[in-house]
Short mmCIF file of C-alpha atoms in Angstrom, two decimals:
data_model
loop_
_atom_site.label_atom_id
_atom_site.label_comp_id
_atom_site.label_asym_id
_atom_site.label_seq_id
_atom_site.Cartn_x
_atom_site.Cartn_y
_atom_site.Cartn_z
CA ARG A 118 -19.56 -41.58 -4.52
CA ILE A 119 -22.35 -39.12 -5.25
CA GLN A 120 -21.49 -35.47 -5.69
CA HIS A 121 -24.83 -33.92 -6.72
CA ALA A 122 -28.30 -35.41 -6.83
CA GLY A 123 -30.31 -32.21 -6.76
CA GLY A 124 -30.62 -29.91 -3.80
CA ILE A 125 -32.60 -27.40 -1.74
CA VAL A 126 -31.93 -23.93 -0.36
CA LYS A 127 -31.98 -23.86 3.44
CA TYR A 128 -33.74 -20.56 3.99
CA GLY A 129 -32.30 -18.66 6.88
CA ALA A 130 -28.60 -18.30 6.11
CA ALA A 131 -29.25 -19.12 2.40
CA LEU A 132 -27.04 -22.19 2.57
CA VAL A 133 -27.62 -25.03 0.12
CA GLU A 134 -28.00 -28.72 0.85
CA THR A 135 -27.02 -31.13 -1.92
CA PHE A 136 -28.74 -34.52 -1.79
CA GLY A 137 -26.46 -37.53 -1.57
CA GLN A 138 -23.22 -35.56 -1.38
CA GLY A 139 -20.35 -37.83 -0.34
CA GLN A 140 -22.55 -40.92 -0.11
CA ILE A 141 -21.77 -44.21 -1.81
CA ASP A 142 -23.45 -44.62 -5.19
CA ASP A 143 -25.43 -47.74 -4.24
CA GLY A 144 -28.52 -47.04 -6.35
CA ARG A 145 -30.46 -44.93 -3.88
CA PHE A 146 -30.25 -41.93 -6.20
CA ASP A 147 -31.09 -43.72 -9.45
CA GLU A 148 -34.71 -42.55 -9.22
CA SER A 149 -35.68 -39.13 -10.56
CA TYR A 150 -37.49 -36.53 -8.46
CA GLU A 151 -38.33 -32.84 -8.20
CA ALA A 152 -35.74 -30.61 -6.54
CA GLU A 153 -35.30 -26.89 -5.85
CA PHE A 154 -32.12 -26.70 -7.91
CA VAL A 155 -29.62 -28.82 -9.82
CA THR A 156 -25.93 -28.11 -10.27
CA GLY A 157 -24.84 -25.94 -13.17
CA ALA A 158 -22.08 -28.48 -13.84
CA ALA A 159 -24.64 -30.61 -15.71
CA LEU A 160 -28.10 -29.25 -16.52
CA ALA A 161 -30.44 -28.96 -19.49
CA VAL A 162 -32.93 -26.13 -19.96
CA ARG A 163 -35.32 -25.19 -22.75
CA ARG A 164 -34.16 -22.48 -25.14
CA GLU A 165 -37.34 -20.41 -24.70
CA ILE A 166 -36.80 -20.33 -20.93
CA VAL A 167 -33.19 -19.22 -21.35
CA GLU A 168 -34.27 -16.46 -23.71
CA LYS A 169 -37.07 -15.36 -21.39
CA LEU A 170 -34.77 -15.20 -18.35
CA GLY A 171 -31.67 -13.96 -20.15
CA GLY A 172 -29.66 -17.02 -19.09
CA PHE A 173 -27.40 -16.99 -16.05
CA ASP A 174 -27.18 -13.74 -14.09
CA SER A 175 -23.65 -12.52 -14.92
CA SER A 176 -23.39 -10.69 -11.57
CA PHE A 177 -22.71 -14.10 -9.98
CA PHE A 178 -19.46 -14.41 -11.97
CA PRO A 179 -17.00 -16.10 -11.46
CA GLY A 180 -19.15 -18.78 -9.85
CA TYR A 181 -21.35 -20.13 -7.03
CA PHE A 182 -25.13 -19.63 -6.75
CA GLU A 183 -25.53 -18.76 -10.44
CA ASP A 184 -27.19 -22.17 -10.93
CA VAL A 185 -29.29 -21.81 -7.76
CA ASP A 186 -30.42 -18.37 -8.95
CA LEU A 187 -31.33 -19.66 -12.42
CA CYS A 188 -33.35 -22.55 -11.01
CA TYR A 189 -35.08 -20.19 -8.57
CA ARG A 190 -36.15 -17.90 -11.42
CA VAL A 191 -37.27 -20.87 -13.52
CA ARG A 192 -39.52 -22.03 -10.67
CA GLN A 193 -40.94 -18.51 -10.40
CA LEU A 194 -42.14 -18.88 -14.00
CA GLY A 195 -44.12 -21.95 -12.94
CA TYR A 196 -41.78 -24.65 -14.25
CA LYS A 197 -40.37 -27.55 -12.24
CA ILE A 198 -36.74 -28.43 -11.61
CA TRP A 199 -36.13 -32.13 -12.10
CA TYR A 200 -33.22 -34.28 -10.98
CA GLU A 201 -32.63 -36.99 -13.60
CA GLY A 202 -31.36 -40.11 -11.86
CA THR A 203 -30.25 -41.89 -15.04
CA ALA A 204 -27.87 -39.08 -16.06
CA THR A 205 -24.22 -39.45 -15.04
CA ALA A 206 -21.44 -36.88 -15.23
CA PHE A 207 -17.99 -36.48 -13.69
CA HIS A 208 -17.25 -33.03 -12.28
CA TYR A 209 -13.95 -31.88 -10.81
CA GLU A 210 -15.57 -29.73 -8.14
CA GLY A 211 -13.56 -26.81 -6.79
CA ALA A 212 -10.82 -27.13 -9.40
CA ALA A 213 -10.84 -23.38 -10.09
CA PHE A 214 -10.84 -22.12 -6.48
CA GLY A 215 -9.80 -24.96 -4.21
CA ARG A 216 -10.97 -24.47 -0.63
CA GLY A 217 -8.97 -21.38 0.35
CA LYS A 218 -9.69 -17.66 0.65
CA SER A 219 -10.77 -17.24 -3.00
CA TYR A 220 -13.37 -20.00 -2.68
CA TYR A 221 -14.93 -18.63 0.50
CA ARG A 222 -14.97 -15.06 -0.80
CA ALA A 223 -16.74 -16.03 -4.03
CA PHE A 224 -19.14 -18.35 -2.17
CA HIS A 225 -20.16 -15.85 0.54
CA ARG A 226 -20.28 -12.92 -1.87
CA ASN A 227 -22.75 -14.73 -4.12
CA ARG A 228 -24.69 -16.26 -1.22
CA LEU A 229 -25.28 -12.72 0.06
CA ARG A 230 -26.12 -11.55 -3.47
CA PHE A 231 -28.68 -14.37 -3.81
CA ALA A 232 -30.28 -13.48 -0.46
CA LEU A 233 -30.48 -9.76 -1.23
CA LYS A 234 -31.94 -10.54 -4.66
CA HIS A 235 -34.63 -13.03 -3.68
CA PHE A 236 -35.42 -12.69 0.04
CA SER A 237 -38.02 -10.24 1.29
CA THR A 238 -36.97 -7.52 3.73
CA ARG A 239 -38.72 -9.41 6.53
CA GLN A 240 -36.86 -12.62 5.62
CA LEU A 241 -33.53 -10.81 5.61
CA LEU A 242 -34.00 -9.07 8.96
CA GLU A 243 -35.85 -11.80 10.87
CA GLU A 244 -34.35 -14.99 9.38
CA PHE A 245 -31.14 -14.38 7.41
CA LEU A 246 -29.40 -12.03 9.88
CA PRO A 247 -29.98 -14.15 13.03
CA ALA A 248 -29.05 -17.35 11.17
CA GLU A 249 -25.85 -15.82 9.80
CA ARG A 250 -24.83 -14.43 13.19
CA ALA A 251 -25.28 -17.89 14.74
CA ARG A 252 -23.34 -19.49 11.87
CA LEU A 253 -20.38 -17.14 12.33
CA MET A 254 -20.27 -17.68 16.09
CA ASN A 255 -20.07 -21.43 15.53
CA THR A 256 -17.76 -21.45 12.50
CA THR A 257 -14.33 -22.67 13.51
CA GLU A 258 -12.63 -22.55 10.11
CA LYS A 259 -10.55 -19.39 9.93
CA ALA A 260 -10.71 -18.89 6.15
CA ASP A 261 -14.51 -19.20 6.14
CA ARG A 262 -15.05 -16.65 8.90
CA LEU A 263 -12.52 -14.11 7.59
CA ALA A 264 -13.94 -14.26 4.07
CA ALA A 265 -17.54 -13.84 5.26
CA LEU A 266 -16.71 -10.89 7.50
CA ALA A 267 -14.70 -9.21 4.74
CA VAL A 268 -17.52 -9.68 2.22
CA PHE A 269 -20.17 -8.26 4.57
CA GLN A 270 -18.05 -5.25 5.52
CA ALA A 271 -17.15 -4.50 1.91
CA THR A 272 -20.81 -4.82 0.88
CA ARG A 273 -21.82 -2.26 3.48
CA ALA A 274 -19.19 0.13 2.12
CA TRP A 275 -20.45 -0.39 -1.43
CA PHE A 276 -24.06 0.46 -0.53
CA LEU A 277 -23.50 3.22 2.00
CA GLN A 278 -20.43 4.99 0.66
CA GLY A 279 -20.73 4.31 -3.04
CA GLU A 280 -17.20 2.93 -3.21
CA GLU A 281 -15.99 1.14 -6.33
CA LYS A 282 -17.22 -2.43 -6.37
CA ASP A 283 -14.00 -4.36 -6.63
CA MET A 284 -12.46 -7.15 -4.59
CA SER A 285 -9.63 -4.92 -3.29
CA LEU A 286 -11.90 -3.78 -0.47
CA LEU A 287 -11.93 -7.33 0.84
CA ASP A 288 -8.16 -7.28 1.41
CA GLU A 289 -8.43 -4.17 3.58
CA THR A 290 -11.00 -5.78 5.90
CA ASP A 291 -9.04 -8.98 6.56
CA SER A 292 -6.32 -7.65 8.89
CA ALA A 293 -8.32 -6.69 12.00
CA GLN A 294 -10.37 -9.89 11.98
CA GLU A 295 -7.24 -11.95 11.33
CA ARG A 296 -5.43 -10.37 14.29
CA LEU A 297 -8.40 -11.12 16.55
CA ILE A 298 -8.44 -14.78 15.52
CA GLU A 299 -4.65 -15.04 15.92
CA HIS A 300 -4.83 -13.61 19.46
CA ILE A 301 -7.56 -16.08 20.37
CA ALA A 302 -5.46 -18.95 19.00
CA GLU A 303 -2.46 -17.73 21.01
CA VAL A 304 -4.44 -17.68 24.25
CA LYS A 305 -5.86 -21.13 23.57
CA GLN A 306 -2.39 -22.50 22.87
CA ASN A 307 -0.77 -21.16 26.07
CA TRP A 308 -3.45 -21.80 28.68
CA LEU A 309 -1.87 -25.02 30.00
CA VAL A 310 0.84 -24.56 32.67
CA GLU A 311 3.05 -27.62 33.26
CA GLU A 312 5.74 -28.38 35.79
CA LYS A 313 9.22 -28.23 34.25
CA PRO A 314 11.53 -31.18 35.05
CA PHE A 315 14.85 -30.36 36.76
CA ARG A 316 17.89 -31.22 34.67
CA SER A 317 21.59 -31.48 35.67
CA ARG A 318 24.77 -32.89 34.21
CA LEU A 319 25.28 -34.80 37.48
CA PRO A 320 22.69 -37.59 37.79
CA PHE A 321 22.97 -37.71 41.63
CA VAL A 322 22.19 -33.98 41.92
CA ALA A 323 19.20 -34.28 39.62
CA ILE A 324 17.72 -37.22 41.54
CA PHE A 325 18.28 -35.50 44.92
CA ARG A 326 16.75 -32.22 43.68
CA GLU A 327 13.71 -33.98 42.19
CA ARG A 328 13.00 -35.79 45.48
CA ILE A 329 13.16 -32.55 47.46
CA ASN A 330 10.98 -30.77 44.89
CA SER A 331 8.43 -33.58 44.92
CA LEU A 332 7.68 -32.97 48.60
CA SER A 333 6.95 -29.27 48.15
CA THR A 334 5.26 -29.84 44.80
CA LYS A 335 2.92 -32.48 46.15
CA TRP A 336 1.63 -30.47 49.11
CA TYR A 337 1.93 -26.85 47.97
CA VAL A 338 2.84 -26.19 44.35
CA LYS A 339 0.52 -28.68 42.61
CA PRO A 340 -2.74 -27.31 44.10
CA ILE A 341 -1.70 -23.79 43.06
CA LEU A 342 -0.69 -25.07 39.63
CA ALA A 343 -4.06 -26.80 39.22
CA GLN A 344 -5.90 -23.59 40.14
CA GLN A 345 -3.80 -21.61 37.64
CA VAL A 346 -4.49 -24.11 34.85
CA GLU A 347 -8.21 -24.04 35.61
CA TYR A 348 -8.20 -20.24 35.63
CA ASN A 349 -6.24 -20.03 32.37
CA ALA A 350 -8.65 -22.46 30.71
CA ALA A 351 -11.62 -20.34 31.84
CA VAL A 352 -9.98 -17.16 30.53
CA SER A 353 -9.22 -18.90 27.23
CA ARG A 354 -12.85 -19.99 26.82
CA ALA A 355 -14.11 -16.53 27.76
CA ILE A 356 -11.84 -14.79 25.25
CA GLU A 357 -12.84 -17.22 22.53
CA ASP A 358 -16.53 -16.66 23.27
CA LEU A 359 -16.00 -12.90 23.33
CA GLY A 360 -14.17 -13.04 19.99
CA ASN A 361 -17.00 -15.05 18.47
CA ILE A 362 -19.59 -12.60 19.81
CA VAL A 363 -17.63 -9.63 18.45
CA ALA A 364 -17.27 -11.30 15.05
CA GLY A 365 -20.97 -12.14 14.97
CA LYS A 366 -21.93 -8.63 16.07
CA ILE A 367 -19.72 -6.98 13.43
CA ALA A 368 -21.15 -9.22 10.72
CA ALA A 369 -24.72 -8.64 11.85
CA ASP A 370 -24.24 -4.86 11.87
CA ASP A 371 -22.66 -4.91 8.42
CA LEU A 372 -25.34 -7.19 7.03
CA GLU A 373 -28.15 -5.12 8.54
CA ALA A 374 -26.71 -1.92 7.08
CA SER A 375 -26.28 -3.62 3.69
CA THR A 376 -29.81 -4.99 3.76
CA LEU A 377 -31.47 -1.69 4.67
CA ALA A 378 -29.35 0.23 2.16
CA SER A 379 -30.17 -2.19 -0.65
CA ARG A 380 -33.88 -1.93 0.15
CA LEU A 381 -33.74 1.88 0.16
CA ILE A 382 -32.08 1.75 -3.26
CA LEU A 383 -34.90 -0.47 -4.54
CA VAL A 384 -37.50 1.95 -3.16
CA GLU A 385 -35.71 4.87 -4.83
CA GLU A 386 -35.62 3.03 -8.17
CA ARG A 387 -39.35 2.28 -7.93
CA LEU A 388 -40.13 5.91 -7.13
CA ILE A 389 -38.16 6.98 -10.19
CA ARG A 390 -40.13 4.54 -12.37
CA ILE A 391 -43.40 5.86 -10.89
CA GLU A 392 -42.34 9.44 -11.61
CA ILE A 393 -41.56 8.53 -15.22
CA LEU A 394 -44.97 6.87 -15.62
CA LEU A 395 -46.72 9.90 -14.12
CA GLU A 396 -44.88 12.19 -16.55
CA LYS A 397 -45.97 10.01 -19.47
CA LEU A 398 -49.58 10.04 -18.26
CA ALA A 399 -49.46 13.80 -17.89
CA GLU A 400 -48.18 14.16 -21.45
CA LYS A 401 -50.98 11.93 -22.79
CA GLN A 402 -53.61 14.01 -20.97
CA LYS A 403 -52.27 17.16 -22.60
#
């Protein structure tokens, strides 16, 4: 089966789509074509381009989006990214991280880094934030959601509070979100109320009791039981929706704060460069 046959960045939540992923290798991807990026697991690039760009951006270490970023910068220079259909390689994808917490943290951290690096402020506020909020509200995988929320909250702390940029902050932000998801799972698990069968060591007593109970259950208890089950199911759905809204709201607030803070830092850096240039011009005029 195909793993990578080139790909595109789906602007909005900055997710990537890899062509042919998981599909049977039946020859459909033997032709070469232009793509937005190719996987860093197997790529060739001219030496002069590597030297001009400084190679991979080391801030994407330990992995994910470093290849997307490199291809993006190559395209900005006016070159094309080309998927070569005749090339074949075997790649043990995810061998370093698996698909647990470490994978999602690295993936979402670098996805956010890519968006903050390359998206305009308008793109971030009007496209990335709404798309990410919708993604979180519809993401059912616990590890994915917890990792994304932790990354966004830690990023806000880095920009706004100047805290040390290490992964320990991510551990501190897991607990509250994890408790919320656990409570939602508990409610969903216990919403169904079922009639308990009567048990006795004496078979005759059990049969007699069940027949008596069936009369009252049929005409009185079962309608009440049905109403209770329906109510519990509605409460379960409401709590789940509320939890998703809260998670999406928290993420959106953290992302918005991170975005605005990062843009203010860029403005400050540009002002400093302008001041330096003005000082140099003033010295030349003297």
